Coordinates of C-alpha atoms and ligand atoms in Angstrom, one line a residue:
M1 CA 138.2 60.2 87.3
K2 CA 138.9 63.9 87.7
Y3 CA 142.5 64.5 88.6
S4 CA 141.4 67.2 91.0
Q5 CA 139.8 64.5 93.1
I6 CA 143.0 62.3 93.3
F7 CA 144.7 63.1 96.6
S8 CA 148.1 61.8 95.6
K9 CA 149.1 64.6 93.2
T10 CA 152.5 64.5 91.5
T11 CA 155.2 65.7 93.7
K12 CA 158.9 66.7 93.7
N13 CA 159.4 65.5 97.2
I14 CA 161.1 62.1 97.1
P15 CA 162.4 60.7 100.4
A16 CA 166.1 61.4 100.6
D17 CA 166.9 57.7 101.3
E18 CA 165.2 56.4 98.2
Q19 CA 167.7 55.0 95.7
A20 CA 165.6 52.9 93.4
L21 CA 164.3 54.5 90.1
N22 CA 161.1 52.5 90.3
A23 CA 160.1 53.9 93.7
K24 CA 161.3 57.4 92.9
L25 CA 159.1 57.6 89.8
L26 CA 156.1 55.9 91.5
I27 CA 156.4 58.3 94.4
Q28 CA 156.8 61.3 92.2
A29 CA 153.8 60.4 90.0
G30 CA 151.6 59.5 93.0
Y31 CA 151.3 55.8 92.8
V32 CA 153.1 54.8 95.9
N33 CA 154.0 56.4 99.2
K34 CA 157.0 55.3 101.2
V35 CA 156.6 54.1 104.8
M36 CA 160.1 52.9 105.4
A37 CA 162.8 51.0 103.4
G38 CA 161.0 48.1 101.7
V39 CA 157.6 49.2 102.9
Y40 CA 155.2 51.1 100.6
N41 CA 151.6 52.2 100.6
Y42 CA 149.7 52.0 97.3
T43 CA 147.4 55.0 96.5
P44 CA 144.2 54.6 94.6
L45 CA 146.2 55.2 91.4
G46 CA 148.8 52.6 92.3
L47 CA 146.2 50.1 93.3
R48 CA 144.5 50.3 89.9
V49 CA 147.8 49.1 88.3
L50 CA 148.2 46.3 90.9
E51 CA 144.6 45.2 90.4
K52 CA 145.1 45.0 86.6
I53 CA 148.3 42.9 87.0
K54 CA 146.4 40.7 89.5
Q55 CA 143.5 40.2 87.1
I56 CA 145.8 39.0 84.2
I57 CA 147.4 36.6 86.6
R58 CA 144.1 35.5 88.0
E59 CA 142.6 34.8 84.6
E60 CA 145.6 32.6 83.6
M61 CA 145.6 30.7 87.0
D62 CA 141.9 30.0 86.6
T63 CA 142.5 28.8 83.0
I64 CA 144.7 26.0 84.2
G65 CA 142.3 25.0 87.0
G66 CA 143.5 27.0 89.9
Q67 CA 141.0 28.0 92.6
E68 CA 141.6 31.2 94.5
L69 CA 141.6 31.3 98.3
L70 CA 143.1 33.5 101.0
M71 CA 145.3 32.2 103.8
S72 CA 146.0 34.0 107.0
S73 CA 149.1 36.2 107.7
L74 CA 149.6 35.0 111.3
Q75 CA 151.0 31.5 111.3
R76 CA 151.5 28.8 113.9
K77 CA 155.0 27.9 115.0
A78 CA 154.2 24.2 115.3
V79 CA 153.3 24.0 111.6
W80 CA 156.7 25.2 110.5
Q81 CA 158.5 23.2 113.1
Q82 CA 157.5 20.0 111.3
T83 CA 159.9 20.9 108.5
D84 CA 162.5 22.8 110.6
R85 CA 161.6 25.9 108.7
W86 CA 160.6 27.8 111.9
N87 CA 164.4 27.7 112.6
D88 CA 166.0 31.2 111.9
Q89 CA 169.1 29.4 110.8
V90 CA 167.1 27.8 108.0
V91 CA 164.8 30.7 107.1
D92 CA 166.5 34.0 107.7
V93 CA 163.6 36.3 106.8
W94 CA 161.1 35.6 109.6
F95 CA 159.2 38.3 111.4
K96 CA 157.9 36.7 114.6
S97 CA 155.8 37.9 117.4
E98 CA 154.0 36.7 120.5
L99 CA 150.4 36.3 121.5
K100 CA 149.2 37.6 124.9
D101 CA 149.7 34.2 126.4
G102 CA 153.3 34.2 125.4
S103 CA 153.1 31.7 122.6
Q104 CA 154.9 32.5 119.4
V105 CA 153.4 33.2 116.0
G106 CA 155.1 34.1 112.7
F107 CA 154.1 36.5 110.0
G108 CA 153.7 34.6 106.7
W109 CA 156.7 34.9 104.4
S110 CA 155.4 31.9 102.4
H111 CA 152.6 29.4 102.8
E112 CA 153.7 25.9 101.8
E113 CA 153.4 24.5 105.3
P114 CA 150.2 26.2 106.2
I115 CA 148.6 25.1 102.9
V116 CA 149.6 21.4 103.6
E117 CA 148.3 21.8 107.2
M118 CA 145.0 23.0 106.0
I119 CA 144.4 20.7 103.0
K120 CA 145.3 17.7 105.2
Q121 CA 142.1 18.3 107.1
Y122 CA 140.0 17.8 103.9
L123 CA 142.0 15.3 101.8
T124 CA 141.1 11.6 102.2
S125 CA 140.9 9.8 98.9
Y126 CA 142.7 9.8 95.6
K127 CA 139.3 11.0 94.2
D128 CA 139.9 14.4 95.9
L129 CA 143.1 15.0 93.8
P130 CA 144.4 17.1 92.1
I131 CA 143.9 20.2 94.3
N132 CA 145.4 23.4 92.8
V133 CA 144.9 26.6 94.8
Y134 CA 146.3 30.1 94.7
Q135 CA 146.1 33.4 96.4
F136 CA 147.2 37.0 96.3
Q137 CA 148.7 37.7 99.7
T138 CA 150.9 40.1 101.4
K139 CA 154.1 38.4 102.4
M140 CA 156.3 39.7 105.2
R141 CA 160.0 39.1 105.0
N142 CA 162.7 40.7 107.1
E143 CA 165.0 41.2 104.1
L144 CA 168.5 42.2 104.9
R145 CA 168.8 44.7 102.1
A146 CA 165.7 46.6 100.8
K147 CA 167.3 49.0 98.3
S148 CA 165.4 48.1 95.2
G149 CA 162.2 50.0 95.8
I150 CA 159.0 47.9 95.3
M151 CA 161.2 45.2 93.6
R152 CA 162.3 44.0 97.1
G153 CA 159.8 44.7 99.8
R154 CA 159.9 43.7 103.5
E155 CA 156.2 43.6 102.9
F156 CA 155.1 42.7 99.3
L157 CA 152.3 41.2 97.3
M158 CA 152.8 37.7 95.9
K159 CA 150.7 35.4 93.9
D160 CA 151.4 32.0 95.3
M161 CA 149.9 28.8 93.9
Y162 CA 150.2 25.3 95.4
S163 CA 149.5 22.0 93.7
C164 CA 148.7 18.7 95.4
S165 CA 148.9 15.8 92.9
L166 CA 148.4 12.1 93.0
D167 CA 151.7 11.2 91.5
Q168 CA 154.7 12.4 89.6
A169 CA 152.9 12.3 86.2
Q170 CA 149.9 14.3 87.4
H171 CA 152.3 16.8 89.1
Q172 CA 154.5 17.1 85.9
A173 CA 151.5 17.8 83.7
F174 CA 150.3 20.6 86.0
Y175 CA 153.9 22.0 86.4
D176 CA 154.2 22.2 82.6
S177 CA 150.8 23.9 82.3
V178 CA 152.1 26.5 84.9
I179 CA 155.1 27.3 82.7
E180 CA 152.8 27.9 79.8
A181 CA 150.4 30.0 81.9
Y182 CA 153.4 32.1 83.2
N183 CA 154.6 32.7 79.7
R184 CA 151.1 34.0 78.7
I185 CA 151.0 36.2 81.8
F186 CA 154.4 37.8 81.1
D187 CA 153.4 38.3 77.4
R188 CA 150.2 40.0 78.5
L189 CA 152.1 42.2 81.0
G190 CA 154.3 43.4 78.1
I191 CA 157.6 41.8 79.3
G192 CA 157.3 38.4 77.6
E193 CA 160.1 39.0 75.1
D194 CA 162.5 39.8 77.9
T195 CA 161.5 37.1 80.3
F196 CA 163.2 33.7 80.3
V197 CA 162.5 30.4 81.9
T198 CA 165.7 29.8 83.8
F199 CA 167.3 26.8 85.4
A200 CA 168.0 27.4 89.0
S201 CA 169.0 25.4 92.0
G202 CA 166.6 22.6 92.6
G203 CA 165.2 21.0 95.7
A204 CA 164.9 17.7 97.3
F205 CA 163.5 15.9 94.3
T206 CA 164.7 17.6 91.1
D207 CA 168.0 18.8 89.6
F208 CA 166.5 22.2 88.9
S209 CA 163.8 24.5 89.8
H210 CA 162.6 27.1 87.2
E211 CA 162.8 30.8 87.7
F212 CA 161.2 33.4 85.4
Q213 CA 163.9 36.0 84.9
T214 CA 163.3 39.3 83.2
V215 CA 166.2 41.2 81.7
C216 CA 166.4 44.4 83.8
S217 CA 169.3 46.6 84.7
A218 CA 167.8 47.2 88.2
G219 CA 167.6 43.4 88.9
E220 CA 169.6 41.7 91.6
D221 CA 170.3 38.5 89.7
Y222 CA 172.5 37.4 86.8
I223 CA 171.7 34.7 84.3
Y224 CA 173.6 33.0 81.5
L225 CA 171.4 33.4 78.5
S226 CA 171.6 31.7 75.1
K227 CA 168.8 33.1 73.0
D228 CA 169.9 30.9 70.0
K229 CA 169.7 27.7 72.0
K230 CA 166.8 28.9 74.1
V231 CA 168.6 28.1 77.4
A232 CA 168.9 30.3 80.5
V233 CA 170.8 29.3 83.6
N234 CA 171.1 31.2 86.8
D235 CA 174.5 32.4 87.6
E236 CA 174.3 30.7 91.0
I237 CA 174.4 27.2 89.4
M238 CA 176.6 27.8 86.3
S239 CA 179.4 25.2 86.2
P240 CA 181.4 22.9 83.9
K241 CA 179.0 20.1 84.8
I242 CA 175.9 22.2 83.8
L243 CA 177.5 23.1 80.5
E244 CA 178.2 19.4 79.8
Q245 CA 174.6 18.6 80.7
F246 CA 173.3 21.0 78.1
N247 CA 176.0 20.2 75.6
L248 CA 177.0 23.9 75.4
T249 CA 180.1 25.9 76.0
I250 CA 180.3 29.1 78.0
D251 CA 180.7 31.0 74.7
D252 CA 177.2 30.1 73.8
F253 CA 175.9 32.4 76.6
E254 CA 175.8 36.0 77.4
R255 CA 175.7 37.0 81.1
V256 CA 172.8 39.4 81.7
K257 CA 171.4 41.2 84.7
T258 CA 167.8 40.1 85.5
A259 CA 165.0 40.3 88.1
E260 CA 163.3 37.1 89.2
V261 CA 159.6 37.7 88.6
G262 CA 158.5 34.2 89.2
N263 CA 159.7 30.9 90.6
I264 CA 158.2 27.4 90.4
F265 CA 159.2 24.5 92.5
N266 CA 158.7 20.8 92.7
F267 CA 158.8 19.5 96.3
G268 CA 158.1 15.9 95.2
T269 CA 156.9 14.0 98.2
H270 CA 159.6 15.4 100.6
K271 CA 157.5 17.9 102.4
S272 CA 154.5 15.5 102.5
E273 CA 156.6 13.0 104.2
Q274 CA 157.8 15.6 106.8
M275 CA 154.2 16.7 107.4
N276 CA 152.5 13.3 107.0
F277 CA 150.4 14.5 104.1
K278 CA 148.7 11.4 102.6
F279 CA 145.7 10.0 100.9
T280 CA 144.2 6.6 100.3
N281 CA 144.9 5.3 96.8
K282 CA 142.8 3.1 94.5
D283 CA 144.2 0.0 96.2
G284 CA 143.2 1.2 99.7
Q285 CA 146.8 2.0 100.6
T286 CA 148.1 5.3 101.9
Q287 CA 150.3 7.3 99.6
L288 CA 152.2 10.6 99.9
V289 CA 151.0 13.7 98.0
H290 CA 153.2 15.3 95.3
L291 CA 153.5 19.0 96.1
G292 CA 154.5 22.0 93.9
S293 CA 154.6 25.7 94.6
Y294 CA 154.5 28.5 92.1
G295 CA 155.2 32.2 92.9
I296 CA 154.9 35.5 91.1
G297 CA 156.1 38.7 92.8
V298 CA 153.2 41.0 91.9
T299 CA 154.6 44.2 93.3
R300 CA 158.1 43.2 92.0
V301 CA 156.6 42.8 88.5
M302 CA 155.1 46.3 88.7
G303 CA 158.6 47.7 89.7
V304 CA 160.3 45.8 86.8
I305 CA 157.8 47.2 84.3
V306 CA 158.4 50.7 85.6
E307 CA 162.2 50.2 85.3
K308 CA 162.0 48.8 81.8
F309 CA 159.6 51.2 80.2
A310 CA 160.2 54.6 81.9
D311 CA 162.0 57.4 80.0
N312 CA 163.5 60.6 81.2
K313 CA 160.0 62.3 81.3
G314 CA 158.5 59.7 83.5
L315 CA 156.5 56.5 83.6
I316 CA 155.2 54.6 80.6
W317 CA 152.6 51.9 81.3
P318 CA 151.8 49.1 78.9
E319 CA 148.2 49.5 77.9
Q320 CA 147.0 46.3 79.5
I321 CA 148.0 47.5 83.0
A322 CA 147.7 51.3 82.8
P323 CA 145.5 52.8 85.6
Y324 CA 143.5 54.7 82.9
Q325 CA 143.5 54.3 79.2
V326 CA 143.5 58.1 78.4
Y327 CA 144.6 61.3 80.0
L328 CA 142.4 64.2 79.0
I329 CA 143.5 67.8 78.8
G330 CA 141.3 70.7 77.7
I331 CA 142.9 74.0 76.4
G332 CA 140.9 77.2 76.3
D333 CA 137.5 75.7 76.4
K334 CA 136.6 73.9 79.6
Q335 CA 133.1 72.9 78.4
K336 CA 134.6 71.0 75.5
A337 CA 136.8 68.9 77.7
D338 CA 133.9 68.3 80.2
D339 CA 131.7 67.1 77.4
L340 CA 134.4 64.7 76.0
Y341 CA 135.0 63.4 79.5
Q342 CA 131.3 62.5 79.8
K343 CA 131.1 61.0 76.4
L344 CA 134.2 58.8 76.8
T345 CA 133.1 57.7 80.3
A346 CA 129.7 56.7 78.9
Q347 CA 131.5 54.5 76.3
G348 CA 133.3 52.7 79.1
V349 CA 136.7 54.3 78.5
E350 CA 138.8 54.8 81.6
V351 CA 139.6 58.5 81.6
L352 CA 141.9 60.5 83.8
Y353 CA 140.6 64.0 83.2
D354 CA 143.0 66.8 84.3
D355 CA 140.4 69.3 85.2
R356 CA 142.7 71.5 87.2
D357 CA 143.2 75.3 86.7
L358 CA 146.8 75.0 85.6
R359 CA 148.8 76.1 82.6
P360 CA 148.7 73.5 79.8
G361 CA 152.5 73.0 80.1
Q362 CA 152.2 71.8 83.7
K363 CA 149.4 69.4 82.7
F364 CA 151.5 68.1 79.8
A365 CA 154.4 67.5 82.2
D366 CA 152.2 65.6 84.6
A367 CA 150.7 63.6 81.8
E368 CA 154.2 62.4 80.9
L369 CA 155.2 61.7 84.4
I370 CA 152.0 59.7 85.2
G371 CA 152.5 57.6 82.0
I372 CA 148.9 57.0 80.8
P373 CA 149.2 55.4 77.2
Y374 CA 147.3 58.2 75.4
R375 CA 147.1 61.9 76.0
L376 CA 144.0 63.6 74.6
V377 CA 143.9 67.3 74.0
V378 CA 140.8 69.3 72.9
S379 CA 141.0 73.0 72.2
P380 CA 139.1 75.6 70.0
K381 CA 142.0 75.4 67.5
L382 CA 141.4 71.7 67.0
A383 CA 137.6 72.3 66.3
D384 CA 135.9 68.8 66.3
K385 CA 139.1 66.9 66.3
I386 CA 140.9 65.4 69.3
E387 CA 144.7 65.4 69.4
V388 CA 145.9 61.9 70.5
L389 CA 149.5 61.5 71.6
N390 CA 151.0 58.1 72.1
R391 CA 153.1 58.3 75.3
Q392 CA 155.4 55.5 74.3
T393 CA 156.1 56.3 70.6
G394 CA 155.4 60.1 70.7
A395 CA 153.2 59.7 67.6
V396 CA 150.5 62.4 67.3
E397 CA 147.2 62.0 65.4
E398 CA 144.1 64.1 65.1
L399 CA 140.9 62.0 65.3
T400 CA 137.2 62.4 65.4
F401 CA 135.3 61.1 68.4
S402 CA 134.2 57.9 66.6
Q403 CA 137.7 57.3 65.2
L404 CA 139.1 57.6 68.8
I405 CA 136.5 55.1 70.1
D406 CA 137.4 52.7 67.3
K407 CA 141.1 53.1 68.1
I408 CA 140.6 52.5 71.8
N409 CA 138.4 49.5 71.3
S410 CA 140.9 48.0 68.8
R411 CA 143.5 48.1 71.6
K412 CA 141.6 46.0 74.1
Ligands
ATP501 P1 164.7 36.4 95.8 O1 165.8 35.5 95.4 O2 164.6 37.6 94.8 O3 164.8 36.8 97.2 P2 163.0 34.3 96.5 O4 163.7 33.1 95.8 O5 163.2 34.5 97.9 O6 163.4 35.6 95.6 P3 160.3 33.1 96.4 O7 160.3 32.8 97.8 O8 160.4 32.0 95.4 O9 161.5 34.2 96.0 O10 159.1 34.1 96.0 C1 158.3 34.0 94.9 C2 158.4 35.3 94.1 O11 158.2 36.4 94.9 C3 159.8 35.6 93.6 O12 160.0 35.0 92.3 C4 159.8 37.1 93.4 O13 159.2 37.5 92.2 C5 158.9 37.6 94.6 N1 159.7 38.1 95.7 C6 160.5 37.4 96.6 N2 161.0 38.1 97.5 C7 160.5 39.4 97.3 C8 160.6 40.6 98.0 N3 161.3 40.8 99.1 N4 159.9 41.7 97.4 C9 159.1 41.6 96.3 N5 159.0 40.4 95.7 C10 159.6 39.3 96.1
MG502 MG1 164.3 35.9 98.9

């Protein structure tokens, strides 16, 4: 892609009300555009990052047997009334509206009830189970505070997965496989080392649910973390009783600020009972479905990655999710850069080519702000060599074309 063709050029104009570092940097670098607090547009550049994050999640969800679908945003009131979650006293983030005939609809903030309502229409026998489905869907939540940029949206992209299982054993096996899949996802996204499976408040059936919490100074949560003992507990549930349960003392933990990037939940048969979600078992009797739900905040993860890796010059994308692999700048000799752009593109390398008529210094500054992993420079002075600057480490090398291709391929 030629940078001259990207409409969202870097800018110094950041909305005065924007407080979050992640949104400031993403706006400055042209990845997102602010509509209002907690509501952002994603430019073609920003969408490339989101799509790469989604693809990593998709691959891991497919690996454990998930099937992708897409649920509607408009939801029926009657479906949520069955569990009392239409009630604004119970769920305080609803956006609601009305159809022309005066009947009420809700904008989906989650999809447990609608999923049950749909699958109910297909599920008859135990032979149909398990059913594990997921989607990438824009959730609407009327959040009270939306001061964390894309980390807390009033409209945000979530991956939500739902499991319908025969019994507790089948549920548990899948639940455990999701924990492993999530660990692989956060590893691949570059935040694995700082992301911890955390005990959080449970539900109707279990003592705990599990959150995936990433150490991040811009997060809104606190966890008690014991790296030695490999235990993390959400601040909200820390108590003498919990310490006793884990046979630990408070001194075993450090309290750290985190962002919740994922959350997994066992509903047991509670919701199925409320919604009459049943199947016929081997013995011909009706039985309640075991239900689980598993979220990842896709746009929140993008914000967390920005916050964790950025430096004072701008963004730094992990290679797996960078919108382009290399940022190409030509000095002095335009033909040389044009040729390299063609050659790299032909090799399947994702190149962002800064073909603008600007001083090199301005292009260097934009390259740093935009945060592509490798900056390539060609110039008469470098002859046949290409200067390769690693955005993260600052290391510089001069490589031939084939050395560069080898390097890029070895990073995939
Ligand atoms: P939080 O406690 O941060 O409000 P939650 O418990 O409401 O999160 P869930 O309903 O479990 O979150 O949603 C699943 C995932 O979606 C969360 O783990 C988080 O990563 C993400 N998420 C939740 N709310 C938002 C939001 N307003 N903006 C962006 N991502 C969100
Ligand atoms: Mg919430």
